[in-house]
Amino acid sequence: KEFSMECLLSYVEFAQYRETVFQTCKERKLLTENDIKSIVNLPFKLPSTVPKSSIIYGRPFNETESNQEFKQKVKRKAFILHNKYIAIGSEYEINISYRMRMTLDVLMKDYDKWMNIDNYINEMDMIKMWDDPITAMIKLLNSSKHRFRYESNADHGLKNPMTFITSHTKTKSSSNSDGGIYAIDGQHDHGGDIELSC
């Protein structure tokens, strides 16, 4: 099968991260006009019916947080996404180039170092962090568009691909969530070796 669930799931979570961080940075007036103009729209906009990521929306940004607190929260969310999709051996490891993976891995392999490199990571870096993996996933999805749209749907008896996302991203249990995508209806843990509070 050409269809790989992680391609679509990673696109959804990366896109939701990108849009949420971008909009919050604008609201906090952390971007210049040139910064805003330089943000290119993604190839397709996610419909409102797509389940929301617990990583991105489970612990939302707060207006009362300082800019530094906001930035640290963004970096925690990025770290969790890295461990889910980018890190070698991760459960939903996506197919990207070695160079792309190592660029991100050098930044986020060590949690403490990642959280303390503020001098090297600015708001635009955080917004565009997943742009290269997003582009790679789009290429993979486009290369198998026909099978993705028709054969996979027929095999699973689905009318559209988004139904497949929803049916495969339910939390495993209230005490052992996989940090997946779901329509938020309560508090969930992300699981994993490190407990992060976003």
XYZ file of N, CA, C and O in Angstrom:
792
model
N 0.840 -1.202 0.000
C 0.000 0.000 0.000
C 0.875 1.251 0.000
O 1.871 1.327 0.712
N 0.486 2.240 -0.786
C 1.209 3.497 -0.769
C 0.746 4.391 0.371
O 1.445 5.303 0.778
N -0.457 4.114 0.875
C -1.022 4.980 1.901
C -0.304 4.779 3.223
O -0.144 3.664 3.698
N 0.148 5.859 3.828
C 0.773 5.826 5.140
C 0.071 6.844 6.017
O 0.110 8.047 5.736
N -0.540 6.376 7.080
C -1.344 7.232 7.934
C -0.544 8.399 8.498
O -1.057 9.504 8.641
N 0.748 8.160 8.804
C 1.543 9.213 9.431
C 1.733 10.432 8.522
O 1.932 11.543 9.019
N 1.663 10.233 7.214
C 1.801 11.374 6.301
C 0.692 12.388 6.533
O 0.947 13.592 6.669
N -0.527 11.907 6.585
C -1.669 12.797 6.753
C -1.778 13.307 8.186
O -2.059 14.482 8.415
N -1.534 12.423 9.154
C -1.619 12.847 10.556
C -0.597 13.932 10.875
O -0.905 14.911 11.562
N 0.632 13.759 10.387
C 1.669 14.760 10.656
C 1.321 16.083 9.989
O 1.520 17.152 10.577
N 0.781 16.012 8.769
C 0.384 17.256 8.096
C -0.648 17.995 8.932
O -0.559 19.208 9.133
N -1.634 17.278 9.434
C -2.695 17.905 10.225
C -2.119 18.574 11.466
O -2.408 19.745 11.749
N -1.296 17.864 12.211
C -0.774 18.429 13.462
C 0.237 19.540 13.205
O 0.244 20.550 13.918
N 1.080 19.380 12.200
C 2.028 20.446 11.869
C 1.282 21.706 11.420
O 1.647 22.829 11.785
N 0.247 21.515 10.608
C -0.527 22.654 10.110
C -1.263 23.362 11.251
O -1.312 24.593 11.302
N -1.834 22.596 12.171
C -2.533 23.200 13.301
C -1.561 23.931 14.213
O -1.877 25.015 14.730
N -0.381 23.363 14.413
C 0.670 24.038 15.185
C 1.035 25.363 14.522
O 1.074 26.416 15.171
N 1.309 25.302 13.236
C 1.756 26.485 12.482
C 0.725 27.611 12.559
O 1.069 28.773 12.842
N -0.537 27.277 12.315
C -1.584 28.288 12.298
C -1.811 28.876 13.697
O -1.962 30.094 13.846
N -1.812 28.028 14.702
C -2.051 28.502 16.071
C -0.923 29.398 16.558
O -1.167 30.460 17.146
N 0.313 28.996 16.312
C 1.455 29.810 16.737
C 1.486 31.126 15.968
O 1.730 32.194 16.545
N 1.201 31.060 14.670
C 1.193 32.271 13.844
C 0.150 33.269 14.339
O 0.444 34.453 14.543
N -1.067 32.802 14.544
C -2.143 33.696 14.976
C -1.860 34.273 16.363
O -2.129 35.453 16.617
N -1.313 33.459 17.247
C -1.008 33.941 18.596
C 0.120 34.963 18.568
O 0.080 35.964 19.297
N 1.115 34.743 17.726
C 2.204 35.713 17.591
C 1.674 37.043 17.055
O 2.104 38.116 17.501
N 0.743 36.976 16.119
C 0.136 38.215 15.599
C -0.630 38.942 16.692
O -0.506 40.165 16.838
N -1.401 38.208 17.463
C -2.186 38.824 18.540
C -1.285 39.457 19.588
O -1.628 40.494 20.167
N -0.140 38.878 19.816
C 0.803 39.398 20.801
C 1.725 40.467 20.208
O 2.593 40.982 20.892
N 1.530 40.751 18.932
C 2.326 41.756 18.219
C 3.827 41.433 18.269
O 4.675 42.308 18.483
N 4.124 40.173 18.050
C 5.511 39.719 18.052
C 6.102 39.665 16.648
O 7.282 39.338 16.491
N 5.279 39.978 15.633
C 5.723 39.909 14.247
C 5.650 41.275 13.592
O 4.758 42.064 13.879
N 6.591 41.522 12.697
C 6.554 42.751 11.908
C 5.630 42.534 10.707
O 5.229 41.400 10.404
N 5.308 43.602 10.016
C 4.478 43.480 8.814
C 5.170 42.606 7.771
O 4.527 41.814 7.076
N 6.483 42.760 7.655
C 7.232 41.936 6.701
C 7.199 40.467 7.096
O 7.136 39.582 6.223
N 7.258 40.208 8.401
C 7.166 38.828 8.876
C 5.837 38.210 8.447
O 5.789 37.099 7.909
N 4.769 38.956 8.676
C 3.424 38.456 8.364
C 3.281 38.191 6.871
O 2.728 37.168 6.442
N 3.800 39.107 6.056
C 3.703 38.946 4.606
C 4.522 37.760 4.105
O 4.216 37.184 3.052
N 5.556 37.400 4.843
C 6.442 36.321 4.395
C 5.885 34.928 4.694
O 6.407 33.932 4.193
N 4.833 34.871 5.506
C 4.228 33.572 5.825
C 3.352 33.126 4.667
O 2.326 33.734 4.368
N 3.757 32.067 4.012
C 3.031 31.551 2.853
C 1.948 30.585 3.319
O 2.171 29.751 4.202
N 0.766 30.708 2.730
C -0.315 29.797 3.082
C 0.030 28.371 2.666
O 0.705 28.143 1.663
N -0.448 27.413 3.448
C -0.241 26.012 3.103
C -1.093 25.652 1.887
O -2.081 26.331 1.594
N -0.727 24.586 1.170
C -1.430 24.219 -0.070
C -2.927 24.033 0.084
O -3.683 24.346 -0.822
N -3.361 23.480 1.204
C -4.801 23.383 1.406
C -5.134 23.633 2.868
O -4.371 23.292 3.763
N -6.277 24.256 3.062
C -6.730 24.608 4.402
C -7.521 23.456 4.988
O -8.368 22.861 4.323
N -7.235 23.143 6.245
C -7.943 22.047 6.897
C -9.386 22.449 7.178
O -9.642 23.530 7.700
N -10.333 21.588 6.847
C -11.739 21.901 7.151
C -11.978 21.889 8.657
O -11.242 21.258 9.416
N -13.013 22.568 9.082
C -13.307 22.684 10.510
C -13.679 21.348 11.139
O -13.640 21.195 12.363
N -14.048 20.368 10.311
C -14.452 19.060 10.826
C -13.262 18.171 11.195
O -13.456 17.118 11.806
N -12.034 18.581 10.838
C -10.863 17.782 11.184
C -10.654 17.839 12.698
O -10.654 18.914 13.289
N -10.490 16.698 13.352
C -10.268 16.689 14.804
C -9.052 17.528 15.188
O -8.086 17.614 14.430
N -9.099 18.127 16.352
C -8.008 18.990 16.801
C -6.989 18.199 17.620
O -7.336 17.324 18.402
N -5.737 18.557 17.425
C -4.646 17.879 18.108
C -4.651 18.194 19.598
O -4.712 19.353 20.005
N -4.538 17.159 20.412
C -4.445 17.368 21.856
C -3.131 18.046 22.223
O -3.049 18.752 23.212
N -2.103 17.817 21.410
C -0.810 18.450 21.665
C -0.911 19.964 21.495
O -0.390 20.736 22.295
N -1.621 20.390 20.468
C -1.719 21.817 20.163
C -2.799 22.500 20.992
O -2.588 23.579 21.547
N -3.942 21.862 21.110
C -5.098 22.519 21.722
C -5.411 22.049 23.143
O -6.222 22.670 23.830
N -4.804 20.957 23.581
C -5.115 20.420 24.896
C -4.784 21.366 26.030
O -5.482 21.434 27.031
N -3.697 22.096 25.897
C -3.314 23.113 26.883
C -3.075 24.410 26.099
O -1.960 24.723 25.710
N -4.133 25.161 25.845
C -4.057 26.325 24.948
C -3.204 27.460 25.508
O -2.929 27.534 26.711
N -2.795 28.333 24.591
C -2.054 29.523 24.993
C -2.976 30.445 25.776
O -4.179 30.515 25.528
N -2.383 31.181 26.704
C -3.155 32.012 27.613
C -2.725 33.467 27.504
O -1.527 33.761 27.468
N -3.690 34.364 27.453
C -3.377 35.793 27.324
C -2.586 36.324 28.510
O -1.867 37.314 28.394
N -2.737 35.699 29.665
C -2.048 36.189 30.867
C -0.583 35.756 30.916
O 0.178 36.251 31.754
N -0.189 34.852 30.039
C 1.199 34.399 30.015
C 2.109 35.486 29.467
O 1.722 36.242 28.575
N 3.307 35.555 29.979
C 4.297 36.473 29.424
C 4.744 35.926 28.074
O 4.504 34.758 27.744
N 5.416 36.774 27.292
C 5.920 36.316 25.990
C 6.922 35.178 26.155
O 6.972 34.263 25.330
N 7.707 35.240 27.216
C 8.665 34.170 27.461
C 7.949 32.864 27.800
O 8.332 31.788 27.318
N 6.914 32.940 28.603
C 6.137 31.744 28.943
C 5.461 31.170 27.706
O 5.395 29.948 27.524
N 4.958 32.048 26.868
C 4.337 31.621 25.608
C 5.357 30.882 24.748
O 5.081 29.803 24.211
N 6.543 31.453 24.634
C 7.575 30.840 23.805
C 7.983 29.469 24.339
O 8.167 28.521 23.568
N 8.082 29.344 25.642
C 8.439 28.053 26.235
C 7.342 27.017 25.994
O 7.627 25.843 25.733
N 6.108 27.437 26.052
C 4.998 26.519 25.797
C 5.019 26.052 24.338
O 4.781 24.876 24.049
N 5.305 26.974 23.418
C 5.406 26.611 22.002
C 6.506 25.567 21.805
O 6.330 24.570 21.088
N 7.621 25.775 22.467
C 8.748 24.857 22.311
C 8.452 23.481 22.903
O 8.900 22.460 22.373
N 7.682 23.442 23.978
C 7.279 22.144 24.543
C 6.413 21.375 23.551
O 6.561 20.163 23.368
N 5.481 22.095 22.927
C 4.610 21.457 21.944
C 5.440 20.953 20.757
O 5.204 19.856 20.232
N 6.401 21.759 20.327
C 7.266 21.352 19.212
C 8.065 20.110 19.577
O 8.247 19.204 18.749
N 8.534 20.053 20.808
C 9.323 18.904 21.260
C 8.494 17.626 21.219
O 8.975 16.565 20.789
N 7.234 17.717 21.645
C 6.358 16.547 21.630
C 6.102 16.095 20.190
O 6.111 14.892 19.885
N 5.870 17.058 19.288
C 5.666 16.714 17.871
C 6.914 16.063 17.290
O 6.826 15.113 16.494
N 8.073 16.570 17.659
C 9.329 15.991 17.182
C 9.435 14.528 17.622
O 9.792 13.647 16.825
N 9.131 14.260 18.881
C 9.226 12.890 19.379
C 8.169 11.968 18.769
O 8.343 10.754 18.743
N 7.105 12.542 18.278
C 6.030 11.745 17.687
C 6.288 11.419 16.218
O 5.979 10.310 15.765
N 6.880 12.369 15.474
C 6.985 12.206 14.024
C 8.415 12.225 13.458
O 8.649 11.651 12.396
N 9.339 12.904 14.119
C 10.663 13.128 13.538
C 11.733 12.205 14.105
O 12.567 11.672 13.370
N 11.727 12.017 15.418
C 12.769 11.220 16.075
C 12.835 9.815 15.486
O 11.801 9.193 15.207
N 14.039 9.315 15.307
C 14.238 7.976 14.763
C 13.614 6.949 15.706
O 13.861 6.960 16.912
N 12.784 6.084 15.145
C 12.133 5.058 15.943
C 10.834 5.487 16.582
O 10.213 4.704 17.304
N 10.396 6.730 16.315
C 9.139 7.207 16.898
C 7.965 6.429 16.316
O 8.043 5.871 15.221
N 6.853 6.395 17.046
C 5.704 5.581 16.660
C 5.170 5.945 15.278
O 4.773 5.081 14.502
N 5.160 7.246 14.964
C 4.636 7.708 13.677
C 5.756 8.378 12.856
O 5.527 9.388 12.214
N 6.922 7.788 12.879
C 8.082 8.363 12.175
C 7.759 8.566 10.693
O 7.357 7.637 9.997
N 7.932 9.800 10.235
C 7.614 10.114 8.842
C 8.840 9.953 7.956
O 9.976 9.994 8.419
N 8.585 9.783 6.680
C 9.640 9.558 5.702
C 10.149 10.895 5.167
O 9.562 11.484 4.258
N 11.230 11.380 5.754
C 11.866 12.622 5.302
C 13.348 12.355 5.083
O 13.863 11.309 5.480
N 14.022 13.298 4.452
C 15.440 13.113 4.158
C 16.270 13.076 5.442
O 15.871 13.618 6.484
N 17.414 12.430 5.356
C 18.331 12.351 6.498
C 18.726 13.754 6.952
O 18.747 14.048 8.156
N 19.028 14.618 5.993
C 19.458 15.975 6.328
C 18.351 16.736 7.066
O 18.620 17.433 8.054
N 17.122 16.603 6.603
C 15.998 17.285 7.242
C 15.789 16.763 8.670
O 15.583 17.537 9.601
N 15.874 15.443 8.815
C 15.679 14.845 10.134
C 16.774 15.276 11.109
O 16.502 15.620 12.265
N 18.016 15.274 10.637
C 19.127 15.630 11.520
C 19.101 17.101 11.906
O 19.478 17.467 13.021
N 18.636 17.964 10.996
C 18.530 19.391 11.309
C 17.605 19.608 12.501
O 17.905 20.380 13.420
N 16.479 18.912 12.500
C 15.522 19.029 13.598
C 15.983 18.254 14.827
O 15.785 18.693 15.962
N 16.611 17.113 14.600
C 17.052 16.280 15.711
C 18.149 16.951 16.525
O 18.175 16.846 17.757
N 19.037 17.655 15.846
C 20.105 18.371 16.564
C 19.505 19.420 17.487
O 19.987 19.637 18.598
N 18.439 20.059 17.037
C 17.779 21.079 17.853
C 17.046 20.477 19.043
O 17.125 20.999 20.162
N 16.318 19.382 18.811
C 15.368 18.908 19.812
C 15.650 17.541 20.408
O 14.824 17.006 21.159
N 16.782 16.978 20.136
C 17.092 15.660 20.696
C 17.181 15.721 22.212
O 16.746 14.810 22.912
N 17.769 16.797 22.720
C 17.912 16.977 24.170
C 16.915 18.031 24.647
O 17.000 19.187 24.256
N 15.978 17.623 25.500
C 14.910 18.527 25.945
C 15.446 19.768 26.647
O 15.033 20.895 26.347
N 16.364 19.587 27.592
C 16.867 20.725 28.367
C 17.597 21.731 27.482
O 17.426 22.947 27.632
N 18.400 21.224 26.555
C 19.111 22.137 25.652
C 18.126 22.879 24.751
O 18.268 24.078 24.506
N 17.117 22.165 24.256
C 16.117 22.785 23.388
C 15.383 23.909 24.114
O 15.119 24.959 23.544
N 15.067 23.708 25.361
C 14.307 24.699 26.112
C 15.154 25.900 26.520
O 14.621 26.905 26.989
N 16.464 25.806 26.327
C 17.342 26.891 26.767
C 18.181 27.498 25.652
O 19.254 28.039 25.905
N 17.683 27.448 24.419
C 18.429 28.064 23.310
C 17.651 29.240 22.739
O 17.563 29.441 21.542
N 17.081 30.045 23.633
C 16.252 31.169 23.213
C 16.967 32.142 22.291
O 16.351 32.783 21.440
N 18.268 32.294 22.464
C 19.003 33.254 21.646
C 19.051 32.849 20.178
O 19.367 33.666 19.316
N 18.747 31.585 19.888
C 18.871 31.095 18.519
C 17.523 30.826 17.847
O 17.477 30.591 16.650
N 16.450 30.842 18.624
C 15.132 30.531 18.091
C 14.206 31.730 18.268
O 13.913 32.132 19.398
N 13.759 32.318 17.166
C 12.834 33.450 17.273
C 11.427 33.016 16.856
O 11.189 31.851 16.538
N 10.505 33.974 16.854
C 9.109 33.656 16.559
C 8.929 33.068 15.158
O 8.174 32.111 14.954
N 9.628 33.630 14.179
C 9.500 33.134 12.815
C 10.050 31.717 12.683
O 9.518 30.897 11.931
N 11.122 31.427 13.416
C 11.664 30.063 13.408
C 10.619 29.076 13.921
O 10.468 27.977 13.374
N 9.910 29.482 14.967
C 8.908 28.593 15.552
C 7.733 28.366 14.605
O 7.213 27.263 14.491
N 7.315 29.431 13.923
C 6.191 29.309 12.989
C 6.549 28.413 11.805
O 5.757 27.556 11.387
N 7.746 28.579 11.267
C 8.151 27.859 10.056
C 8.867 26.536 10.335
O 9.346 25.883 9.407
N 8.913 26.143 11.591
C 9.694 24.975 12.000
C 9.369 23.715 11.205
O 10.249 22.928 10.863
N 8.092 23.517 10.885
C 7.681 22.276 10.228
C 7.430 22.448 8.734
O 6.889 21.539 8.090
N 7.822 23.580 8.161
C 7.521 23.813 6.747
C 8.167 22.774 5.827
O 7.544 22.317 4.859
N 9.411 22.405 6.097
C 10.074 21.413 5.237
C 9.431 20.029 5.356
O 9.152 19.384 4.331
N 9.164 19.541 6.574
C 8.438 18.266 6.673
C 7.049 18.325 6.043
O 6.604 17.347 5.435
N 6.364 19.458 6.170
C 5.049 19.607 5.541
C 5.169 19.448 4.031
O 4.392 18.733 3.392
N 6.163 20.108 3.436
C 6.378 20.008 1.991
C 6.671 18.568 1.585
O 6.156 18.072 0.569
N 7.482 17.872 2.392
C 7.818 16.481 2.095
C 6.566 15.597 2.151
O 6.385 14.718 1.307
N 5.696 15.842 3.129
C 4.479 15.032 3.248
C 3.526 15.299 2.085
O 2.872 14.380 1.583
N 3.446 16.543 1.645
C 2.590 16.874 0.504
C 3.060 16.139 -0.746
O 2.260 15.602 -1.513
N 4.369 16.080 -0.949
C 4.913 15.375 -2.109
C 4.572 13.888 -2.056
O 4.205 13.280 -3.070
N 4.686 13.303 -0.866
C 4.369 11.884 -0.723
C 2.884 11.626 -0.970
O 2.504 10.655 -1.632
N 2.052 12.516 -0.447
C 0.606 12.343 -0.634
C 0.206 12.547 -2.086
O -0.631 11.820 -2.624
N 0.813 13.540 -2.733
C 0.485 13.805 -4.136
C 0.935 12.669 -5.049
O 0.275 12.345 -6.038
N 2.063 12.058 -4.709
C 2.590 10.984 -5.561
C 1.681 9.765 -5.559
O 1.717 8.950 -6.472
N 0.876 9.620 -4.524
C -0.055 8.485 -4.463
C -1.496 8.965 -4.315
O -2.316 8.306 -3.679
N -1.781 10.120 -4.906
C -3.109 10.733 -4.747
C -4.239 9.777 -5.167
O -5.249 9.658 -4.474
N -4.060 9.153 -6.305
C -5.139 8.290 -6.800
C -5.447 7.175 -5.803
O -6.606 6.941 -5.443
N -4.407 6.499 -5.333
C -4.625 5.406 -4.393
C -5.164 5.938 -3.064
O -6.039 5.334 -2.456
N -4.627 7.070 -2.637
C -5.073 7.664 -1.377
C -6.555 8.000 -1.406
O -7.286 7.754 -0.459
N -7.012 8.552 -2.537
C -8.400 9.008 -2.618
C -9.395 7.888 -2.896
O -10.527 7.933 -2.436
N -8.973 6.893 -3.649
C -9.932 5.894 -4.097
C -9.704 4.502 -3.507
O -10.578 3.964 -2.838
N -8.537 3.924 -3.738
C -8.336 2.544 -3.324
C -8.380 2.385 -1.810
O -9.012 1.467 -1.302
N -7.703 3.299 -1.072
C -7.696 3.178 0.383
C -9.083 3.366 0.945
O -9.505 2.670 1.871
N -9.824 4.328 0.403
C -11.181 4.561 0.880
C -12.063 3.344 0.624
O -12.888 2.968 1.447
N -11.879 2.724 -0.547
C -12.686 1.550 -0.873
C -12.362 0.399 0.069
O -13.247 -0.302 0.548
N -11.063 0.216 0.370
C -10.644 -0.869 1.256
C -11.245 -0.717 2.644
O -11.595 -1.690 3.304
N -11.316 0.538 3.109
C -11.806 0.783 4.464
C -13.290 1.122 4.502
O -13.845 1.385 5.563
N -13.929 1.138 3.322
C -15.342 1.452 3.274
C -15.646 2.875 3.685
O -16.667 3.153 4.308
N -14.750 3.809 3.324
C -14.909 5.199 3.737
C -15.382 6.063 2.581
O -15.065 5.809 1.430
N -16.090 7.111 2.902
C -16.541 8.062 1.897
C -15.540 9.171 1.681
O -15.507 9.798 0.646
N -14.717 9.462 2.696
C -13.694 10.487 2.527
C -12.537 10.220 3.468
O -12.695 9.561 4.495
N -11.331 10.721 3.139
C -10.136 10.438 3.931
C -10.235 10.936 5.356
O -9.633 10.361 6.255
N -10.964 12.029 5.620
C -11.006 12.592 6.958
C -11.695 11.639 7.935
O -11.423 11.652 9.125
N -12.594 10.791 7.425
C -13.230 9.797 8.280
C -12.182 8.829 8.810
O -12.242 8.377 9.946
N -11.194 8.534 7.961
C -10.126 7.622 8.360
C -9.305 8.229 9.492
O -8.916 7.544 10.430
N -9.041 9.545 9.412
C -8.284 10.220 10.473
C -9.012 10.072 11.791
O -8.454 9.652 12.798
N -10.289 10.418 11.782
C -11.072 10.408 13.009
C -11.123 9.018 13.626
O -10.952 8.853 14.826
N -11.323 8.006 12.784
C -11.489 6.651 13.295
C -10.197 6.056 13.822
O -10.219 5.096 14.573
N -9.057 6.620 13.422
C -7.776 6.060 13.828
C -7.039 6.925 14.844
O -5.877 6.679 15.131
N -7.673 7.951 15.375
C -6.951 8.840 16.287
C -7.678 9.025 17.598
O -7.495 10.016 18.268
N -8.509 8.089 17.976
C -9.130 8.131 19.288
C -8.077 7.793 20.334
O -7.178 7.006 20.097
N -8.178 8.391 21.505
C -7.250 8.054 22.573
C -7.504 6.621 23.009
O -8.635 6.149 23.023
N -6.436 5.925 23.388
C -6.541 4.520 23.739
C -7.350 4.332 25.022
O -8.110 3.395 25.152
N -7.142 5.197 25.982
C -7.930 5.167 27.204
C -7.744 6.475 27.912
O -6.842 7.244 27.615
N -8.575 6.751 28.889
C -8.482 8.029 29.587
C -7.201 8.146 30.371
O -6.754 9.238 30.686
N -6.550 7.019 30.674
C -5.322 7.061 31.468
C -4.081 6.841 30.640
O -2.984 6.937 31.123
N -4.255 6.547 29.339
C -3.091 6.250 28.513
C -3.309 6.766 27.107
O -3.478 6.009 26.173
N -3.293 8.077 26.951
C -3.483 8.682 25.642
C -2.198 8.613 24.852
O -1.111 8.609 25.400
N -2.307 8.555 23.538
C -1.120 8.513 22.695
C -0.735 9.879 22.169
O 0.103 10.000 21.288
N -1.323 10.934 22.727
C -0.993 12.263 22.240
C -1.468 12.464 20.818
O -0.829 13.151 20.036
N -2.568 11.831 20.458
C -3.041 11.862 19.081
C -3.964 13.021 18.799
O -3.951 14.025 19.486
N -4.779 12.841 17.784
C -5.695 13.886 17.361
C -7.090 13.487 17.787
O -7.496 12.346 17.639
N -7.808 14.412 18.336
C -9.151 14.104 18.750
C -9.936 15.384 18.894
O -9.378 16.461 18.977
N -11.247 15.271 18.922
C -12.086 16.425 19.211
C -12.076 16.601 20.712
O -12.510 15.724 21.455
N -11.556 17.713 21.178
C -11.309 17.899 22.603
C -12.599 17.852 23.403
O -13.540 18.568 23.138
N -12.599 16.970 24.410
C -13.753 16.918 25.291
C -13.330 16.727 26.740
O -14.108 16.355 27.585
N -12.048 16.956 27.004
C -11.561 16.816 28.366
C -10.059 16.865 28.403
O -9.414 17.122 27.402
N -9.463 16.626 29.553
C -8.014 16.662 29.708
C -7.432 15.299 29.418
O -7.962 14.267 29.865
N -6.332 15.260 28.669
C -5.679 14.008 28.323
C -4.186 14.162 28.518
O -3.627 15.241 28.328
N -3.533 13.064 28.873
C -2.082 13.066 28.994
C -1.475 12.713 27.658
O -2.087 12.015 26.859
N -0.239 13.143 27.437
C 0.438 12.855 26.169
C 1.179 11.531 26.213
O 1.510 10.973 25.187
N 1.502 11.018 27.393
C 2.238 9.770 27.492
C 3.692 9.982 27.157
O 4.154 11.090 26.964
N 4.455 8.886 27.074
C 5.864 8.967 26.725
C 6.743 8.952 27.969
O 6.283 8.860 29.103
N 8.050 9.044 27.729
C 9.000 8.941 28.817
C 9.116 10.217 29.637
O 9.602 10.202 30.749
N 8.701 11.323 29.070
C 8.873 12.606 29.753
C 7.521 13.279 29.890
O 6.758 13.332 28.936
N 7.209 13.730 31.071
C 5.911 14.362 31.286
C 6.069 15.842 31.098
O 6.820 16.500 31.806
N 5.371 16.379 30.122
C 5.487 17.795 29.788
C 4.191 18.516 30.070
O 3.127 17.993 29.790
N 4.312 19.682 30.596
C 3.126 20.498 30.827
C 3.153 21.650 29.855
O 3.959 22.555 29.957
N 2.288 21.580 28.844
C 2.260 22.620 27.825
C 1.387 23.766 28.309
O 1.222 24.712 27.609
